[in-house]
Amino acid sequence: MAVLPVKFTKTKRDKLAQVLWILNWISVVTGAILFSLGLFLKVEINKRKELMAERDIQYVPNMLIAVGLIACGINFLGGKICYDCVDTTKFMRWKLIMLPYIVCTFFFTSCILVGALMCYSMRGELEESLDMGLAVAMRFYKDTDTPGRCFLKRTVDLLQIEFHCCGNNGHRDWLKIQWISNRYLDMTSKEVADRLRSNVEGKYLMDSVPFSCCNVNSPRPCIQSQISNNSAHYNYDHVTEHLNLWTRGCRQALLDHYTYIMQSIGLTVLVIWVFEVREHSRMHLVCMAPLLSITLVFTMLQVQDPLFAGCLQ
C-alpha cells in the first residue's frame, strides 16, 4: 500500500540530485570544522598538560578529530552518489552499498551527538585533573635545579599572571608548602634553622606568596610577605584587604577557561549534528524509504522514475 506517492520528472530528479550534492559538500566542510575544533581543544589541553594530573582527558578532542575525518569521508562518498544520480547507469553500481552507507550515516550522526554531550560532561574529570596537577606543580615550584621540574616555577608564575589567580584554591595554599629553594636559604641563620625545626616535615614555611600572586590593579604596592601580620605594614588588615593578591584560585580560573571553550565547541557540534540529521534524513527519505518501512509498518515510497526505481528493488 502506497502511503507517500512521489513522482519525479527528469528535471526534478536532476535538481534534487544537485541539491543533495551541494548539501553533502557542505557536510564535508562541517566535517573539517569538527576536525579543527578537536585539534584546537587538543592543543589547548596540551598547552598546560604539565599542570594536569595523568588522567584520560584527551578522549574528547580525539573523538572530535576522528569524527571530523570520518565525516569528510562519508559525505564525500554521499556527494559522489548524488552526482551519479543524474545518470541511471552510474547510479546502479552504488546499489549494493546503499544499505551499509545508511548504517554508517546513522552511526556517524550518533557519534556527533555523543561528541557534543562529552564536551559538557568533561568538566568533572578536568576539575579533578587540574586540582591534582596544580598541587603537584606548586610542590615542585622550588625545584628549579631539578631536571624535569626546573620549568615549573616559570609555568606557574606565568599561569598566575595570565589568569589573575593565586594558588590552587587561593593564596593560602602557598602558606602550606615550601616554595623557596634551599639554595636561597642561609642554613647558618638561626631564624632559618628554627623554621626548619619547627615544622615536622622539615619545610621552610613562610607567611608569604610568590610575586606572581600580586594584583596589578592594587592601589598600593603589593604585600606578598608577612601577609598575616598587620603590624608589619602601614594601614593594613589582612582579613579585609584582598586587593593586593588575586583572590581566585588557579584551578577555578583554568576550569572556567576550559569550560567556556568546551561549551562553545559543544554548541557548535550540536548545530552540526542538527544539520547532519536533516541532510541525511532528506537523502534517506528520498532513496531509502523501503529500508525505513521496517519501523513504519511497510510504508513504501513509490517513485515513478528509472533513477530511483533501483532503490526500491
Short mmCIF file of C-alpha atoms in Angstrom, two decimals:
data_model
loop_
_atom_site.label_atom_id
_atom_site.label_comp_id
_atom_site.label_asym_id
_atom_site.label_seq_id
_atom_site.Cartn_x
_atom_site.Cartn_y
_atom_site.Cartn_z
CA MET A 1 0.00 0.00 0.00
CA ALA A 2 1.42 3.34 -1.02
CA VAL A 3 1.35 5.98 1.68
CA LEU A 4 3.75 8.57 0.25
CA PRO A 5 3.45 8.56 -3.55
CA VAL A 6 6.09 10.82 -5.07
CA LYS A 7 6.56 11.45 -8.78
CA PHE A 8 9.86 12.62 -10.18
CA THR A 9 10.34 14.02 -13.62
CA LYS A 10 13.78 14.11 -15.20
CA THR A 11 14.12 17.82 -14.40
CA LYS A 12 13.08 17.39 -10.76
CA ARG A 13 15.38 14.43 -10.38
CA ASP A 14 18.36 16.40 -11.63
CA LYS A 15 17.55 19.35 -9.34
CA LEU A 16 17.17 17.05 -6.33
CA ALA A 17 20.47 15.39 -7.09
CA GLN A 18 22.17 18.78 -7.35
CA VAL A 19 20.71 19.96 -4.04
CA LEU A 20 21.81 16.79 -2.25
CA TRP A 21 25.25 17.05 -3.86
CA ILE A 22 25.62 20.61 -2.52
CA LEU A 23 24.43 19.57 0.96
CA ASN A 24 26.94 16.73 1.08
CA TRP A 25 29.78 19.06 0.18
CA ILE A 26 28.61 21.46 2.90
CA SER A 27 28.76 18.47 5.23
CA VAL A 28 32.36 17.87 4.13
CA VAL A 29 33.09 21.42 5.29
CA THR A 30 31.34 20.77 8.63
CA GLY A 31 33.48 17.65 8.99
CA ALA A 32 36.56 19.79 8.52
CA ILE A 33 35.19 22.15 11.19
CA LEU A 34 34.76 19.21 13.59
CA PHE A 35 38.33 18.15 12.91
CA SER A 36 39.58 21.70 13.52
CA LEU A 37 37.63 22.03 16.77
CA GLY A 38 39.04 18.75 18.06
CA LEU A 39 42.55 19.78 17.10
CA PHE A 40 42.10 23.18 18.76
CA LEU A 41 40.87 21.60 22.01
CA LYS A 42 43.76 19.13 21.98
CA VAL A 43 46.29 21.92 21.55
CA GLU A 44 44.69 23.97 24.36
CA ILE A 45 44.87 21.00 26.74
CA ASN A 46 48.45 20.18 25.78
CA LYS A 47 49.48 23.79 26.43
CA ARG A 48 49.09 23.20 30.15
CA LYS A 49 49.38 19.44 30.42
CA GLU A 50 52.18 19.85 32.99
CA LEU A 51 49.57 21.43 35.29
CA MET A 52 47.22 18.47 34.96
CA ALA A 53 47.36 15.04 36.53
CA GLU A 54 47.87 11.98 34.36
CA ARG A 55 44.20 11.36 33.62
CA ASP A 56 42.49 10.40 30.40
CA ILE A 57 41.01 13.73 29.33
CA GLN A 58 42.17 13.52 25.72
CA TYR A 59 39.28 11.31 24.65
CA VAL A 60 37.03 14.28 23.79
CA PRO A 61 39.40 16.04 21.34
CA ASN A 62 40.49 12.67 19.93
CA MET A 63 36.87 11.72 19.25
CA LEU A 64 36.12 15.06 17.59
CA ILE A 65 39.18 14.66 15.36
CA ALA A 66 38.16 11.12 14.39
CA VAL A 67 34.51 12.07 13.78
CA GLY A 68 35.62 15.03 11.68
CA LEU A 69 37.78 12.84 9.44
CA ILE A 70 35.01 10.23 9.11
CA ALA A 71 32.51 12.98 8.29
CA CYS A 72 34.67 14.19 5.42
CA GLY A 73 34.93 10.66 4.02
CA ILE A 74 31.24 9.74 4.38
CA ASN A 75 29.93 12.99 2.97
CA PHE A 76 32.40 12.93 0.11
CA LEU A 77 31.03 9.49 -0.77
CA GLY A 78 27.46 10.79 -0.44
CA GLY A 79 28.30 13.65 -2.78
CA LYS A 80 29.67 11.19 -5.32
CA ILE A 81 26.48 9.10 -5.11
CA CYS A 82 24.30 12.18 -5.60
CA TYR A 83 26.42 13.27 -8.55
CA ASP A 84 25.98 9.86 -10.19
CA CYS A 85 22.22 10.01 -9.57
CA VAL A 86 21.88 12.11 -12.69
CA ASP A 87 22.92 9.09 -14.75
CA THR A 88 20.83 5.95 -14.13
CA THR A 89 23.55 3.59 -15.32
CA LYS A 90 26.11 5.11 -12.96
CA PHE A 91 23.73 5.05 -10.00
CA MET A 92 23.09 1.31 -10.34
CA ARG A 93 26.67 0.49 -9.37
CA TRP A 94 26.07 2.09 -5.97
CA LYS A 95 23.01 -0.05 -5.31
CA LEU A 96 24.82 -2.71 -3.27
CA ILE A 97 26.45 -0.26 -0.86
CA MET A 98 23.35 1.81 -0.13
CA LEU A 99 22.41 -0.20 2.99
CA PRO A 100 25.94 -0.03 4.52
CA TYR A 101 26.01 3.65 3.66
CA ILE A 102 22.74 4.26 5.55
CA VAL A 103 24.03 2.37 8.58
CA CYS A 104 27.27 4.36 8.54
CA THR A 105 25.49 7.70 8.32
CA PHE A 106 23.15 6.87 11.21
CA PHE A 107 26.11 5.72 13.30
CA PHE A 108 28.08 8.79 12.29
CA THR A 109 25.34 11.25 13.27
CA SER A 110 25.03 9.46 16.62
CA CYS A 111 28.78 9.90 17.18
CA ILE A 112 28.44 13.64 16.58
CA LEU A 113 25.75 13.88 19.24
CA VAL A 114 27.86 11.83 21.66
CA GLY A 115 30.83 14.12 20.99
CA ALA A 116 28.75 17.20 21.78
CA LEU A 117 27.48 15.68 25.05
CA MET A 118 31.01 14.65 26.02
CA CYS A 119 32.11 18.28 25.76
CA TYR A 120 29.63 19.13 28.52
CA SER A 121 30.37 16.06 30.68
CA MET A 122 34.15 16.54 30.68
CA ARG A 123 34.11 19.24 33.36
CA GLY A 124 34.21 16.90 36.37
CA GLU A 125 37.23 14.92 35.20
CA LEU A 126 39.00 18.08 34.11
CA GLU A 127 38.44 19.70 37.51
CA GLU A 128 39.91 16.68 39.31
CA SER A 129 42.87 16.60 36.94
CA LEU A 130 43.59 20.30 37.46
CA ASP A 131 43.26 20.02 41.24
CA MET A 132 45.81 17.22 41.45
CA GLY A 133 48.12 18.63 38.78
CA LEU A 134 48.30 22.13 40.27
CA ALA A 135 49.03 20.70 43.72
CA VAL A 136 51.99 18.77 42.32
CA ALA A 137 53.24 21.78 40.31
CA MET A 138 53.16 24.01 43.40
CA ARG A 139 55.02 21.41 45.43
CA PHE A 140 57.82 21.33 42.88
CA TYR A 141 57.82 25.09 42.36
CA LYS A 142 61.08 25.44 44.29
CA ASP A 143 62.93 22.69 42.39
CA THR A 144 64.49 25.00 39.82
CA ASP A 145 67.68 22.89 39.71
CA THR A 146 65.98 19.52 39.26
CA PRO A 147 65.85 18.17 35.69
CA GLY A 148 62.26 17.78 34.53
CA ARG A 149 60.97 20.24 37.13
CA CYS A 150 63.06 23.34 36.51
CA PHE A 151 60.38 24.79 34.21
CA LEU A 152 57.52 24.53 36.71
CA LYS A 153 58.33 27.78 38.51
CA ARG A 154 58.14 29.73 35.27
CA THR A 155 54.99 27.86 34.22
CA VAL A 156 53.16 28.54 37.49
CA ASP A 157 54.24 32.19 37.57
CA LEU A 158 53.03 32.78 34.01
CA LEU A 159 49.78 30.99 34.82
CA GLN A 160 49.08 33.21 37.83
CA ILE A 161 49.95 36.36 35.92
CA GLU A 162 47.93 35.47 32.83
CA PHE A 163 44.81 34.18 34.59
CA HIS A 164 44.91 36.59 37.56
CA CYS A 165 44.89 33.76 40.07
CA CYS A 166 46.90 32.58 43.06
CA GLY A 167 47.50 29.08 44.36
CA ASN A 168 45.32 26.08 43.72
CA ASN A 169 42.20 27.20 45.59
CA GLY A 170 43.56 30.53 46.86
CA HIS A 171 46.67 32.30 48.12
CA ARG A 172 46.66 30.39 51.41
CA ASP A 173 47.80 27.27 49.56
CA TRP A 174 51.26 28.84 49.31
CA LEU A 175 51.44 29.14 53.11
CA LYS A 176 51.26 25.36 53.46
CA ILE A 177 54.20 24.45 51.25
CA GLN A 178 57.87 25.39 50.97
CA TRP A 179 58.08 27.29 47.72
CA ILE A 180 61.56 28.78 48.21
CA SER A 181 64.50 26.62 47.12
CA ASN A 182 67.05 25.59 49.75
CA ARG A 183 69.80 27.14 47.64
CA TYR A 184 68.43 30.58 48.58
CA LEU A 185 68.23 29.83 52.32
CA ASP A 186 71.06 30.68 54.67
CA MET A 187 71.32 27.48 56.67
CA THR A 188 73.68 29.17 59.14
CA SER A 189 70.93 31.61 60.14
CA LYS A 190 69.23 30.85 63.42
CA GLU A 191 65.88 32.02 62.10
CA VAL A 192 66.05 29.66 59.14
CA ALA A 193 67.14 26.77 61.35
CA ASP A 194 64.30 27.45 63.80
CA ARG A 195 61.75 27.50 60.99
CA LEU A 196 63.01 24.20 59.63
CA ARG A 197 62.99 22.57 63.09
CA SER A 198 59.53 23.92 63.95
CA ASN A 199 57.96 22.00 61.09
CA VAL A 200 57.58 18.23 61.48
CA GLU A 201 58.32 17.74 57.78
CA GLY A 202 61.39 19.95 57.87
CA LYS A 203 59.90 22.53 55.48
CA TYR A 204 60.67 26.21 55.41
CA LEU A 205 57.18 27.66 55.60
CA MET A 206 56.64 31.38 55.28
CA ASP A 207 53.83 33.87 55.65
CA SER A 208 54.33 34.96 52.03
CA VAL A 209 53.43 34.13 48.44
CA PRO A 210 55.26 34.37 45.09
CA PHE A 211 55.35 37.72 43.31
CA SER A 212 53.07 36.41 40.56
CA CYS A 213 50.16 36.45 43.03
CA CYS A 214 50.27 40.23 43.20
CA ASN A 215 47.23 42.04 41.90
CA VAL A 216 48.50 44.59 39.39
CA ASN A 217 45.31 46.62 39.87
CA SER A 218 46.02 47.17 43.56
CA PRO A 219 46.14 50.86 44.57
CA ARG A 220 49.05 50.18 46.91
CA PRO A 221 52.37 48.35 46.49
CA CYS A 222 51.95 44.61 46.63
CA ILE A 223 52.21 42.98 50.03
CA GLN A 224 53.47 39.47 49.39
CA SER A 225 55.43 38.84 52.59
CA GLN A 226 54.13 38.78 56.16
CA ILE A 227 50.64 38.96 54.70
CA SER A 228 49.06 37.90 58.01
CA ASN A 229 51.00 40.41 60.11
CA ASN A 230 49.03 43.65 60.32
CA SER A 231 51.74 45.44 62.32
CA ALA A 232 54.33 44.81 59.59
CA HIS A 233 52.54 47.15 57.18
CA TYR A 234 51.05 50.58 57.49
CA ASN A 235 47.26 50.86 57.42
CA TYR A 236 46.84 47.16 56.63
CA ASP A 237 44.36 44.50 57.69
CA HIS A 238 44.94 41.03 56.25
CA VAL A 239 41.34 40.00 56.98
CA THR A 240 39.69 42.68 54.89
CA GLU A 241 42.43 43.75 52.48
CA HIS A 242 42.26 41.46 49.46
CA LEU A 243 43.24 43.93 46.75
CA ASN A 244 46.95 43.12 46.96
CA LEU A 245 46.63 39.48 45.91
CA TRP A 246 44.50 37.67 43.39
CA THR A 247 41.69 36.03 45.34
CA ARG A 248 40.68 33.42 42.79
CA GLY A 249 42.43 30.07 42.75
CA CYS A 250 44.10 28.91 39.55
CA ARG A 251 42.09 25.69 39.48
CA GLN A 252 38.86 27.63 39.17
CA ALA A 253 40.40 30.06 36.69
CA LEU A 254 41.60 27.25 34.40
CA LEU A 255 38.35 25.35 34.85
CA ASP A 256 36.34 28.41 33.76
CA HIS A 257 38.67 28.87 30.80
CA TYR A 258 38.31 25.30 29.56
CA THR A 259 34.60 25.17 30.36
CA TYR A 260 33.97 28.17 28.11
CA ILE A 261 35.95 26.52 25.30
CA MET A 262 34.16 23.17 25.69
CA GLN A 263 30.71 24.74 25.89
CA SER A 264 31.39 26.75 22.73
CA ILE A 265 32.65 23.65 20.94
CA GLY A 266 29.73 21.59 22.25
CA LEU A 267 27.21 24.14 20.95
CA THR A 268 28.91 24.21 17.55
CA VAL A 269 28.92 20.41 17.38
CA LEU A 270 25.22 20.31 18.28
CA VAL A 271 24.43 22.71 15.43
CA ILE A 272 26.45 20.49 13.07
CA TRP A 273 24.58 17.44 14.37
CA VAL A 274 21.19 19.05 13.65
CA PHE A 275 22.34 19.93 10.14
CA GLU A 276 23.66 16.41 9.53
CA VAL A 277 20.42 14.82 10.76
CA ARG A 278 18.32 17.00 8.45
CA GLU A 279 20.61 16.47 5.47
CA HIS A 280 20.87 12.69 5.84
CA SER A 281 17.15 12.38 6.55
CA ARG A 282 16.36 14.02 3.21
CA MET A 283 18.58 11.63 1.35
CA HIS A 284 17.28 8.58 3.20
CA LEU A 285 13.62 9.52 2.73
CA VAL A 286 14.15 10.01 -0.98
CA CYS A 287 16.21 6.92 -1.81
CA MET A 288 15.91 4.56 1.14
CA ALA A 289 12.21 4.55 2.07
CA PRO A 290 11.84 0.75 1.80
CA LEU A 291 14.51 0.30 4.47
CA LEU A 292 12.61 2.62 6.77
CA SER A 293 9.43 0.62 6.18
CA ILE A 294 10.59 -1.94 8.75
CA THR A 295 9.80 0.53 11.51
CA LEU A 296 6.96 2.27 9.66
CA VAL A 297 4.89 -0.89 9.15
CA PHE A 298 5.70 -1.46 5.49
CA THR A 299 5.35 2.17 4.45
CA MET A 300 6.54 2.33 0.84
CA LEU A 301 7.66 5.18 -1.33
CA GLN A 302 6.54 4.92 -4.94
CA VAL A 303 8.97 6.62 -7.26
CA GLN A 304 7.97 6.69 -10.87
CA ASP A 305 11.36 7.28 -12.36
CA PRO A 306 14.02 4.84 -13.57
CA LEU A 307 16.70 6.54 -11.46
CA PHE A 308 15.16 5.76 -8.06
CA ALA A 309 13.48 2.55 -9.13
CA GLY A 310 16.76 0.84 -8.34
CA CYS A 311 16.49 1.97 -4.72
CA LEU A 312 13.21 0.13 -4.29
CA GLN A 313 14.27 -3.19 -5.76
#
